[in-house]
CSV table of C-alpha atoms and ligand atoms in Angstrom, one decimal:
chain,number,residue,atom,x,y,z
A,1,UNK,CA,-17.3,-0.2,-28.1
A,2,UNK,CA,-20.2,-0.5,-25.9
A,3,UNK,CA,-21.0,2.3,-23.4
A,4,UNK,CA,-18.1,3.2,-21.3
A,5,UNK,CA,-18.3,2.5,-17.6
A,6,UNK,CA,-17.2,4.8,-15.0
A,7,UNK,CA,-14.5,3.9,-13.0
A,8,UNK,CA,-16.4,3.2,-10.3
A,9,UNK,CA,-18.7,0.9,-12.2
A,10,UNK,CA,-15.6,-0.5,-13.7
A,11,UNK,CA,-14.2,-1.2,-10.1
A,12,UNK,CA,-17.1,-2.6,-8.9
A,13,UNK,CA,-17.2,-5.2,-11.6
A,14,UNK,CA,-13.4,-6.3,-10.9
A,15,UNK,CA,-14.0,-6.3,-7.3
A,16,UNK,CA,-17.3,-8.7,-7.9
A,17,UNK,CA,-15.0,-11.2,-9.5
A,18,UNK,CA,-12.3,-11.3,-7.0
A,19,UNK,CA,-12.0,-14.6,-5.2
A,20,UNK,CA,-10.0,-14.2,-2.0
A,21,UNK,CA,-6.4,-16.2,-1.8
A,22,UNK,CA,-5.4,-18.9,0.4
A,23,UNK,CA,-4.0,-18.3,3.5
A,24,UNK,CA,-0.4,-19.2,5.3
A,25,UNK,CA,1.6,-18.6,8.3
A,26,UNK,CA,4.3,-15.9,7.7
A,27,UNK,CA,7.0,-15.2,10.2
A,28,UNK,CA,6.6,-11.3,11.4
A,29,UNK,CA,10.0,-10.5,10.4
A,30,UNK,CA,8.7,-11.8,6.6
A,31,UNK,CA,5.4,-10.3,6.9
A,32,UNK,CA,6.1,-6.2,5.8
A,33,UNK,CA,3.6,-5.6,3.1
A,34,UNK,CA,1.4,-8.6,3.5
A,35,UNK,CA,-2.3,-8.6,4.5
A,36,UNK,CA,-3.3,-10.2,7.5
A,37,UNK,CA,-6.0,-12.6,7.2
A,38,UNK,CA,-6.7,-13.7,11.0
A,39,UNK,CA,-6.4,-11.3,13.8
A,40,UNK,CA,-3.0,-11.5,15.5
A,41,UNK,CA,-3.3,-11.6,19.3
A,42,UNK,CA,-1.1,-10.5,22.0
A,43,UNK,CA,0.8,-13.2,23.7
A,44,UNK,CA,1.7,-11.3,26.9
A,45,UNK,CA,0.2,-8.0,28.9
A,46,UNK,CA,2.4,-4.9,27.5
A,47,UNK,CA,4.3,-3.9,29.2
A,48,UNK,CA,4.3,-7.1,30.9
A,49,UNK,CA,5.0,-5.6,34.3
A,50,UNK,CA,4.8,-2.0,35.8
A,51,UNK,CA,7.6,-0.3,34.7
A,52,UNK,CA,9.5,2.8,34.9
A,53,UNK,CA,9.7,5.6,32.3
A,54,UNK,CA,12.4,7.2,33.8
A,55,UNK,CA,15.7,6.9,35.3
A,56,UNK,CA,15.2,7.7,39.1
A,57,UNK,CA,13.9,6.6,42.2
A,58,UNK,CA,10.3,4.5,43.1
A,59,UNK,CA,8.3,5.1,46.2
A,60,UNK,CA,4.9,5.6,47.7
A,61,UNK,CA,3.8,9.0,46.5
A,62,UNK,CA,2.2,9.5,49.9
A,63,UNK,CA,5.3,9.3,52.0
A,64,UNK,CA,6.7,12.3,49.6
A,65,UNK,CA,8.3,14.8,50.2
A,66,UNK,CA,11.2,13.3,52.2
A,67,UNK,CA,14.7,11.8,52.9
A,68,UNK,CA,14.0,8.0,52.4
A,69,UNK,CA,16.5,5.1,52.9
A,70,UNK,CA,17.2,3.6,49.1
A,71,UNK,CA,16.2,0.0,49.9
A,72,UNK,CA,17.7,-1.3,46.5
A,73,UNK,CA,18.4,-0.7,43.0
A,74,UNK,CA,16.6,-2.1,40.1
A,75,UNK,CA,18.4,-2.7,36.5
A,76,UNK,CA,16.3,-3.2,33.7
A,77,UNK,CA,16.1,-6.7,33.2
A,78,UNK,CA,15.8,-8.0,36.4
A,79,UNK,CA,13.1,-8.2,39.0
A,80,UNK,CA,13.4,-6.4,42.4
A,81,UNK,CA,14.7,-8.3,45.3
A,82,UNK,CA,11.2,-7.9,47.3
A,83,UNK,CA,8.5,-5.3,47.8
A,84,UNK,CA,9.7,-1.9,48.7
A,85,UNK,CA,9.7,-1.3,52.5
A,86,UNK,CA,7.9,1.4,53.9
A,87,UNK,CA,9.4,4.8,54.4
A,88,UNK,CA,12.2,3.6,52.0
A,89,UNK,CA,12.8,4.4,48.1
A,90,UNK,CA,14.4,2.1,45.0
A,91,UNK,CA,17.1,3.4,42.6
A,92,UNK,CA,15.6,2.4,39.3
A,93,UNK,CA,16.5,2.5,35.3
A,94,UNK,CA,13.8,3.0,32.8
A,95,UNK,CA,12.1,-0.1,31.9
A,96,UNK,CA,13.0,-1.5,35.3
A,97,UNK,CA,10.1,-3.3,37.0
A,98,UNK,CA,8.3,-0.7,39.8
A,99,UNK,CA,8.9,-2.9,43.1
A,100,UNK,CA,5.4,-3.9,44.6
A,101,UNK,CA,4.1,-1.1,47.3
A,102,UNK,CA,5.8,1.7,44.9
A,103,UNK,CA,3.4,4.1,43.2
A,104,UNK,CA,5.5,6.6,41.9
A,105,UNK,CA,8.8,7.0,40.1
A,106,UNK,CA,10.5,10.5,40.6
A,107,UNK,CA,13.2,11.3,38.2
A,108,UNK,CA,16.6,11.2,38.6
A,109,UNK,CA,17.5,14.8,37.6
A,110,UNK,CA,15.4,16.5,40.6
A,111,UNK,CA,16.4,14.3,43.7
A,112,UNK,CA,19.6,14.7,46.0
A,113,UNK,CA,21.0,11.0,45.6
A,114,UNK,CA,23.4,10.8,48.5
A,115,UNK,CA,24.1,7.0,48.0
A,116,UNK,CA,22.5,5.2,51.0
A,117,UNK,CA,19.6,7.8,51.3
A,118,UNK,CA,17.7,10.2,48.8
A,119,UNK,CA,15.8,13.3,49.2
A,120,UNK,CA,12.7,13.1,47.4
A,121,UNK,CA,10.3,16.2,46.3
A,122,UNK,CA,6.9,15.7,46.5
A,123,UNK,CA,5.5,13.3,43.7
A,124,UNK,CA,1.7,12.4,42.5
A,125,UNK,CA,0.5,8.7,42.5
A,126,UNK,CA,1.4,7.2,39.5
A,127,UNK,CA,3.8,9.3,37.9
A,128,UNK,CA,6.2,8.2,35.8
A,129,UNK,CA,4.7,4.6,35.9
A,130,UNK,CA,3.7,2.6,32.9
A,131,UNK,CA,1.3,0.2,34.2
A,132,UNK,CA,1.0,-3.8,33.3
A,133,UNK,CA,-1.2,-4.2,30.4
A,134,UNK,CA,-1.1,-0.1,29.4
A,135,UNK,CA,-0.5,-0.6,25.9
A,136,UNK,CA,-2.3,-4.2,25.4
A,137,UNK,CA,-3.6,-7.1,27.4
A,138,UNK,CA,-2.6,-10.8,26.4
A,139,UNK,CA,-5.3,-11.8,24.2
A,140,UNK,CA,-6.3,-8.7,22.6
A,141,UNK,CA,-6.0,-8.2,19.2
A,142,UNK,CA,-2.7,-6.5,17.8
A,143,UNK,CA,-3.1,-6.5,14.4
A,144,UNK,CA,-6.3,-6.9,12.8
A,145,UNK,CA,-7.6,-8.8,9.4
A,146,UNK,CA,-7.7,-6.9,6.3
A,147,UNK,CA,-4.7,-4.8,7.4
A,148,UNK,CA,-1.6,-4.4,5.4
A,149,UNK,CA,1.5,-4.9,7.5
A,150,UNK,CA,3.9,-1.9,7.6
A,151,UNK,CA,6.7,-0.6,9.7
A,152,UNK,CA,4.5,0.2,12.9
A,153,UNK,CA,2.8,-3.2,13.0
A,154,UNK,CA,6.1,-5.2,12.8
A,155,UNK,CA,7.0,-3.2,15.6
A,156,UNK,CA,3.6,-3.7,17.3
A,157,UNK,CA,3.5,-7.5,16.6
A,158,UNK,CA,7.0,-7.8,18.1
A,159,UNK,CA,6.6,-6.1,21.0
A,160,UNK,CA,3.5,-8.0,21.8
A,161,UNK,CA,5.5,-11.6,21.6
A,162,UNK,CA,4.1,-12.6,18.3
A,163,UNK,CA,6.4,-14.2,16.4
A,164,UNK,CA,4.1,-15.3,13.2
A,165,UNK,CA,0.8,-14.1,11.4
A,166,UNK,CA,-1.6,-15.9,9.1
A,167,UNK,CA,-1.7,-13.9,6.2
A,168,UNK,CA,-2.8,-13.9,2.5
A,169,UNK,CA,-1.0,-16.2,0.3
A,170,UNK,CA,0.9,-13.4,-2.5
A,171,UNK,CA,-1.0,-13.0,-5.6
A,172,UNK,CA,1.0,-14.5,-8.8
A,173,UNK,CA,1.0,-11.7,-11.5
A,174,UNK,CA,2.0,-12.7,-15.3
A,175,UNK,CA,3.0,-9.4,-17.1
A,176,UNK,CA,2.8,-9.6,-21.1
A,177,UNK,CA,3.6,-6.7,-23.8
A,178,UNK,CA,2.3,-7.2,-27.1
A,179,UNK,CA,3.7,-5.3,-30.1
A,180,UNK,CA,6.2,-6.1,-33.1
A,181,UNK,CA,7.4,-2.6,-33.0
A,182,UNK,CA,9.1,-3.1,-29.6
A,183,UNK,CA,12.7,-3.6,-28.7
A,184,UNK,CA,14.7,-4.0,-25.4
A,185,UNK,CA,16.6,-0.8,-24.4
A,186,UNK,CA,20.3,-1.7,-25.2
A,187,UNK,CA,19.6,-3.2,-28.6
A,188,UNK,CA,19.5,-0.6,-31.5
A,189,UNK,CA,15.8,0.3,-33.2
A,190,UNK,CA,15.2,0.1,-36.9
A,191,UNK,CA,12.4,1.7,-38.9
A,192,UNK,CA,9.2,2.2,-37.0
A,193,UNK,CA,10.7,0.5,-34.2
A,194,UNK,CA,10.5,1.9,-30.1
A,195,UNK,CA,11.8,0.7,-26.9
A,196,UNK,CA,9.8,-1.5,-24.7
A,197,UNK,CA,8.8,0.3,-21.4
A,198,UNK,CA,5.7,-1.1,-20.2
A,199,UNK,CA,6.3,-4.3,-18.7
A,200,UNK,CA,9.0,-3.1,-15.9
A,201,UNK,CA,6.7,-0.3,-15.0
A,202,UNK,CA,3.8,-2.2,-14.7
A,203,UNK,CA,5.9,-4.7,-12.7
A,204,UNK,CA,7.4,-1.5,-10.6
A,205,UNK,CA,3.8,-0.1,-10.1
A,206,UNK,CA,2.5,-3.2,-8.6
A,207,UNK,CA,5.6,-4.0,-6.5
A,208,UNK,CA,4.1,-2.6,-3.3
A,209,UNK,CA,1.1,-4.5,-3.3
A,210,UNK,CA,2.2,-8.2,-2.4
A,211,UNK,CA,2.5,-9.8,-5.8
A,212,UNK,CA,4.7,-12.3,-7.2
A,213,UNK,CA,5.4,-10.9,-10.6
A,214,UNK,CA,6.5,-12.8,-13.3
A,215,UNK,CA,7.8,-10.7,-16.5
A,216,UNK,CA,7.1,-12.4,-19.8
A,217,UNK,CA,9.0,-12.0,-23.0
A,218,UNK,CA,7.6,-9.5,-25.4
A,219,UNK,CA,5.0,-10.9,-27.9
A,220,UNK,CA,5.1,-9.8,-31.3
A,221,UNK,CA,1.6,-9.2,-33.1
A,222,UNK,CA,0.7,-12.4,-34.4
A,223,UNK,CA,-2.1,-14.5,-33.3
A,224,UNK,CA,0.1,-17.7,-32.5
A,225,UNK,CA,2.4,-15.8,-30.6
A,226,UNK,CA,-0.1,-14.4,-28.6
A,227,UNK,CA,-1.9,-17.6,-27.6
A,228,UNK,CA,1.4,-19.7,-26.7
A,229,UNK,CA,2.4,-16.4,-24.3
A,230,UNK,CA,-1.3,-15.8,-23.1
A,231,UNK,CA,-1.9,-19.4,-22.3
A,232,UNK,CA,1.2,-19.3,-20.1
A,233,UNK,CA,0.3,-16.1,-18.3
A,234,UNK,CA,-3.1,-17.3,-17.4
A,235,UNK,CA,-1.4,-20.0,-15.0
A,236,UNK,CA,-1.3,-16.9,-12.8
A,237,UNK,CA,-3.7,-15.5,-10.2
A,238,UNK,CA,-4.0,-12.4,-12.5
A,239,UNK,CA,-2.8,-11.8,-16.3
A,240,UNK,CA,-2.0,-8.0,-17.0
A,241,UNK,CA,-1.3,-7.6,-20.8
A,242,UNK,CA,-0.2,-4.5,-22.6
A,243,UNK,CA,-1.1,-3.2,-25.9
A,244,UNK,CA,-3.5,-4.7,-28.3
A,245,UNK,CA,-6.6,-3.9,-26.8
A,246,UNK,CA,-7.9,-1.1,-29.3
A,247,UNK,CA,-9.7,-1.5,-32.5
A,248,UNK,CA,-6.8,-2.0,-35.1
A,249,UNK,CA,-6.1,-5.3,-37.0
A,250,UNK,CA,-3.0,-6.0,-35.1
A,251,UNK,CA,-5.0,-5.4,-31.6
A,252,UNK,CA,-5.2,-9.6,-30.9
A,253,UNK,CA,-5.4,-9.5,-27.3
A,254,UNK,CA,-9.2,-9.6,-26.8
A,255,UNK,CA,-9.7,-12.0,-29.8
A,256,UNK,CA,-6.9,-14.5,-28.6
A,257,UNK,CA,-8.3,-14.3,-24.7
A,258,UNK,CA,-11.6,-15.2,-25.4
A,259,UNK,CA,-10.4,-18.1,-27.9
A,260,UNK,CA,-8.4,-19.3,-24.6
A,261,UNK,CA,-11.7,-19.0,-22.4
A,262,UNK,CA,-11.5,-15.9,-21.0
A,263,UNK,CA,-14.8,-14.3,-20.2
A,264,UNK,CA,-14.6,-10.6,-21.5
A,265,UNK,CA,-16.4,-8.9,-18.2
A,266,UNK,CA,-15.9,-4.9,-20.0
A,267,UNK,CA,-14.0,-3.2,-22.7
A,268,UNK,CA,-13.9,0.5,-22.3
A,269,UNK,CA,-14.0,2.6,-19.2
A,270,UNK,CA,-14.5,6.4,-18.9
A,271,UNK,CA,-11.2,7.2,-18.2
A,272,UNK,CA,-8.5,9.3,-19.8
A,273,UNK,CA,-5.7,8.0,-20.5
A,274,UNK,CA,-6.7,4.5,-20.5
A,275,UNK,CA,-10.1,4.1,-22.2
A,276,UNK,CA,-9.8,1.0,-24.1
A,277,UNK,CA,-9.0,-1.5,-20.9
A,278,UNK,CA,-10.5,-4.8,-21.2
A,279,UNK,CA,-10.9,-7.3,-18.1
A,280,UNK,CA,-12.1,-10.6,-18.1
A,281,UNK,CA,-11.9,-13.6,-16.0
A,282,UNK,CA,-11.4,-17.3,-16.3
A,283,UNK,CA,-12.3,-19.3,-13.6
A,284,UNK,CA,-10.7,-17.7,-10.7
A,285,UNK,CA,-7.9,-15.5,-13.1
A,286,UNK,CA,-8.2,-12.0,-13.3
A,287,UNK,CA,-7.1,-10.6,-16.9
A,288,UNK,CA,-6.6,-7.0,-17.5
A,289,UNK,CA,-5.9,-6.0,-20.7
A,290,UNK,CA,-4.3,-2.4,-20.3
A,291,UNK,CA,-3.9,-0.1,-23.5
A,292,UNK,CA,-0.2,0.2,-24.4
A,293,UNK,CA,0.5,3.8,-24.7
A,294,UNK,CA,3.1,3.6,-21.3
A,295,UNK,CA,1.0,6.6,-19.2
A,296,UNK,CA,-2.3,4.8,-20.2
A,297,UNK,CA,-0.5,1.3,-18.9
A,298,UNK,CA,0.5,3.1,-15.8
A,299,UNK,CA,-3.0,4.7,-15.1
A,300,UNK,CA,-4.6,1.1,-15.4
A,301,UNK,CA,-2.1,-0.5,-13.2
A,302,UNK,CA,-2.4,1.8,-10.3
A,303,UNK,CA,-6.2,2.3,-10.7
A,304,UNK,CA,-7.4,-1.3,-11.3
A,305,UNK,CA,-4.9,-3.8,-11.0
A,306,UNK,CA,-3.4,-2.7,-7.9
A,307,UNK,CA,-6.9,-2.5,-6.5
A,308,UNK,CA,-7.7,-6.6,-7.8
A,309,UNK,CA,-4.3,-7.4,-6.0
A,310,UNK,CA,-5.4,-5.9,-2.4
A,311,UNK,CA,-9.1,-7.2,-2.6
A,312,UNK,CA,-7.6,-10.7,-3.8
A,313,UNK,CA,-5.6,-10.7,-0.4
A,314,UNK,CA,-8.4,-9.6,1.6
A,315,UNK,CA,-7.4,-6.1,2.1
A,316,UNK,CA,-10.1,-4.0,4.2
A,317,UNK,CA,-9.8,-1.0,1.6
A,318,UNK,CA,-8.6,-1.8,-1.5
A,319,UNK,CA,-9.8,1.5,-3.3
A,320,UNK,CA,-7.0,3.6,-4.8
A,321,UNK,CA,-5.5,5.7,-2.2
A,322,UNK,CA,-6.6,9.1,-3.0
A,323,UNK,CA,-5.5,12.2,-1.2
A,324,UNK,CA,-7.0,15.4,-0.9
A,325,UNK,CA,-5.4,18.8,-2.6
A,326,UNK,CA,-6.0,21.8,-4.5
A,327,UNK,CA,-5.3,22.9,-8.1
A,328,UNK,CA,-2.7,25.4,-9.1
A,329,UNK,CA,-4.3,26.3,-12.1
A,330,UNK,CA,-7.7,25.7,-13.6
A,331,UNK,CA,-8.6,22.5,-15.6
A,332,UNK,CA,-10.7,21.8,-18.1
A,333,UNK,CA,-12.8,19.0,-17.7
A,334,UNK,CA,-13.4,16.4,-20.5
A,335,UNK,CA,-17.3,16.0,-20.6
A,336,UNK,CA,-17.0,12.1,-21.8
A,337,UNK,CA,-14.3,10.8,-19.5
A,338,UNK,CA,-12.7,11.3,-15.9
A,339,UNK,CA,-9.3,12.6,-16.6
A,340,UNK,CA,-6.1,11.4,-14.7
A,341,UNK,CA,-3.5,14.4,-14.9
A,342,UNK,CA,-0.1,14.3,-14.2
A,343,UNK,CA,1.1,17.1,-11.7
A,344,UNK,CA,3.6,18.2,-9.4
A,345,UNK,CA,2.8,18.2,-5.9
A,346,UNK,CA,3.6,21.4,-4.1
A,347,UNK,CA,3.3,21.2,-0.2
A,348,UNK,CA,2.0,24.4,1.7
A,349,UNK,CA,1.1,25.1,5.0
A,350,UNK,CA,-2.9,24.6,4.1
A,351,UNK,CA,-2.2,20.9,2.5
A,352,UNK,CA,-1.1,20.1,-1.0
A,353,UNK,CA,-1.0,22.2,-4.4
A,354,UNK,CA,-1.2,20.2,-7.7
A,355,UNK,CA,0.4,21.8,-10.4
A,356,UNK,CA,0.2,20.0,-13.6
A,357,UNK,CA,3.2,19.7,-15.8
A,358,UNK,CA,3.1,20.0,-19.7
A,359,UNK,CA,2.9,17.2,-21.9
A,360,UNK,CA,-0.1,15.5,-21.1
A,361,UNK,CA,-0.5,13.1,-24.0
A,362,UNK,CA,-0.7,9.2,-23.1
A,363,UNK,CA,2.6,8.4,-24.9
A,364,UNK,CA,4.4,11.0,-22.8
A,365,UNK,CA,6.2,9.0,-20.2
A,366,UNK,CA,8.9,10.8,-19.8
A,367,UNK,CA,6.8,14.2,-19.0
A,368,UNK,CA,4.7,12.2,-16.3
A,369,UNK,CA,8.2,11.6,-14.7
A,370,UNK,CA,8.4,15.2,-14.1
A,371,UNK,CA,5.3,14.5,-12.0
A,372,UNK,CA,4.8,13.0,-8.7
A,373,UNK,CA,0.6,12.9,-8.5
A,374,UNK,CA,-2.1,11.7,-10.9
A,375,UNK,CA,-4.8,14.2,-10.2
A,376,UNK,CA,-8.5,13.0,-10.8
A,377,UNK,CA,-10.6,15.4,-12.9
A,378,UNK,CA,-14.2,14.2,-12.9
A,379,UNK,CA,-15.5,14.3,-16.4
A,380,UNK,CA,-18.2,17.2,-16.9
A,381,UNK,CA,-18.8,21.0,-18.1
A,382,UNK,CA,-16.4,23.7,-17.8
A,383,UNK,CA,-13.3,24.0,-15.2
A,384,UNK,CA,-12.2,23.0,-12.0
A,385,UNK,CA,-11.3,26.6,-11.0
A,386,UNK,CA,-7.6,27.0,-9.7
A,387,UNK,CA,-7.7,26.5,-5.8
A,388,UNK,CA,-10.5,23.9,-6.4
A,389,UNK,CA,-10.2,21.0,-4.5
A,390,UNK,CA,-9.1,17.8,-6.3
A,391,UNK,CA,-8.1,14.2,-5.3
A,392,UNK,CA,-5.0,12.6,-6.4
A,393,UNK,CA,-3.1,9.2,-6.7
A,394,UNK,CA,0.6,9.9,-5.6
A,395,UNK,CA,3.2,8.9,-8.2
A,396,UNK,CA,6.5,7.8,-5.7
B,401,AMP,P1,-1.6,-0.3,-28.6
B,401,AMP,O1,-2.3,-0.2,-27.3
B,401,AMP,O2,-0.8,-1.7,-28.8
B,401,AMP,O3,-2.4,0.2,-29.9
B,401,AMP,O4,-0.2,0.6,-28.6
B,401,AMP,C1,-0.4,2.0,-28.2
B,401,AMP,C2,0.8,2.7,-28.2
B,401,AMP,O5,1.6,2.2,-26.8
B,401,AMP,C3,1.4,2.5,-29.5
B,401,AMP,O6,2.3,3.7,-29.8
B,401,AMP,C4,2.4,1.5,-29.0
B,401,AMP,O7,3.9,1.4,-29.9
B,401,AMP,C5,2.9,1.7,-27.9
B,401,AMP,N1,3.5,0.9,-26.9
B,401,AMP,C6,2.7,-0.4,-26.8
B,401,AMP,N2,3.1,-1.2,-26.0
B,401,AMP,C7,4.2,-0.5,-25.3
B,401,AMP,C8,5.2,-0.9,-24.3
B,401,AMP,N3,5.1,-2.1,-24.0
B,401,AMP,N4,6.2,-0.1,-24.2
B,401,AMP,C9,6.3,1.1,-24.6
B,401,AMP,N5,5.4,1.7,-25.6
B,401,AMP,C10,4.4,0.8,-25.9
B,402,MG,MG1,0.2,-2.7,-30.4
């Protein structure tokens, strides 16, 4: 293995090889999790008319306080019959159109509604009136390019009258697991065999990134079986394999992908777990060879593959979503590799405290499942002290 790349160097090389996917129109109701590629613009002013923020009465603030004739009452969903006559008030529902001439609304709780007349206390101009276009104007951007659509965007697009948006196509991901020792849960284990867990885990780790995921059958450690499976996987935009990228005689993934025309960009990252991670390209297809230990595969998927998937879709900030926290206990730094330590998040009034779980070996996926954070411990000498700053990736 040549000199190990740092995580940032490795991510940079991955991003250099990303070619943006095509775009397509997507109905807003189908767009959750998709990355917007052309700014989506408001169809209407929002609110589309001056509207009342309260159930109450609309009038001219300058004419308050006083007793006024009730000229008409405005329900939500219909227009006022005309401008508000001088010296009068209009009953109005929340969301009702404030009639022309009125410039304030007084809530129903503080008026004396006598039917034909209403007694109104003093009001300030503009109070409880939501001006037309106060949220957005027609033609203005509602959701910008590079945004991944979340619930708030679905709401904003709907409110602004947008029916469909231009998004990236979804990346097609093929997941391959290698290893003659692997059996499916439900089968019985023979000597030397273990249950296969990485394919579904990797698929789950990538599910939130908008990918279309194809989970292929497990491949035994045989060159021809590798060739057949990887050739099929290479139809996808992104290939993710697990296992078979270390130095052993049965580690065939790098050799076979090279035979299939994959150009290796790097092999080996200064990361623990997950050091022998391999990355290559064939045409526009990105090929990630993740090491087979389950925690190594998980870290590789979250740090590298997820970033690539967001970048392929044109996400404005595809980098791993680190959040800040403090360590509950000192952690020894690794002199050579950045570590991802599995920890539990404890929320306190002054932020997140990260308590490492016991069982940090890369095969200990069940111990990892007691954690909800991957704490990034930069390589170096000595300790990160208890109470010291650490950033983490959420595991949930
Ligand atoms: P490898 O990277 O192929 O050398 O595998 C490293 C370790 O991870 C070995 O103990 C494998 O048995 C285990 N392993 C590899 N692939 C999987 C998988 N898909 N599910 C669970 N464990 C795996
Ligand atoms: Mg193997």
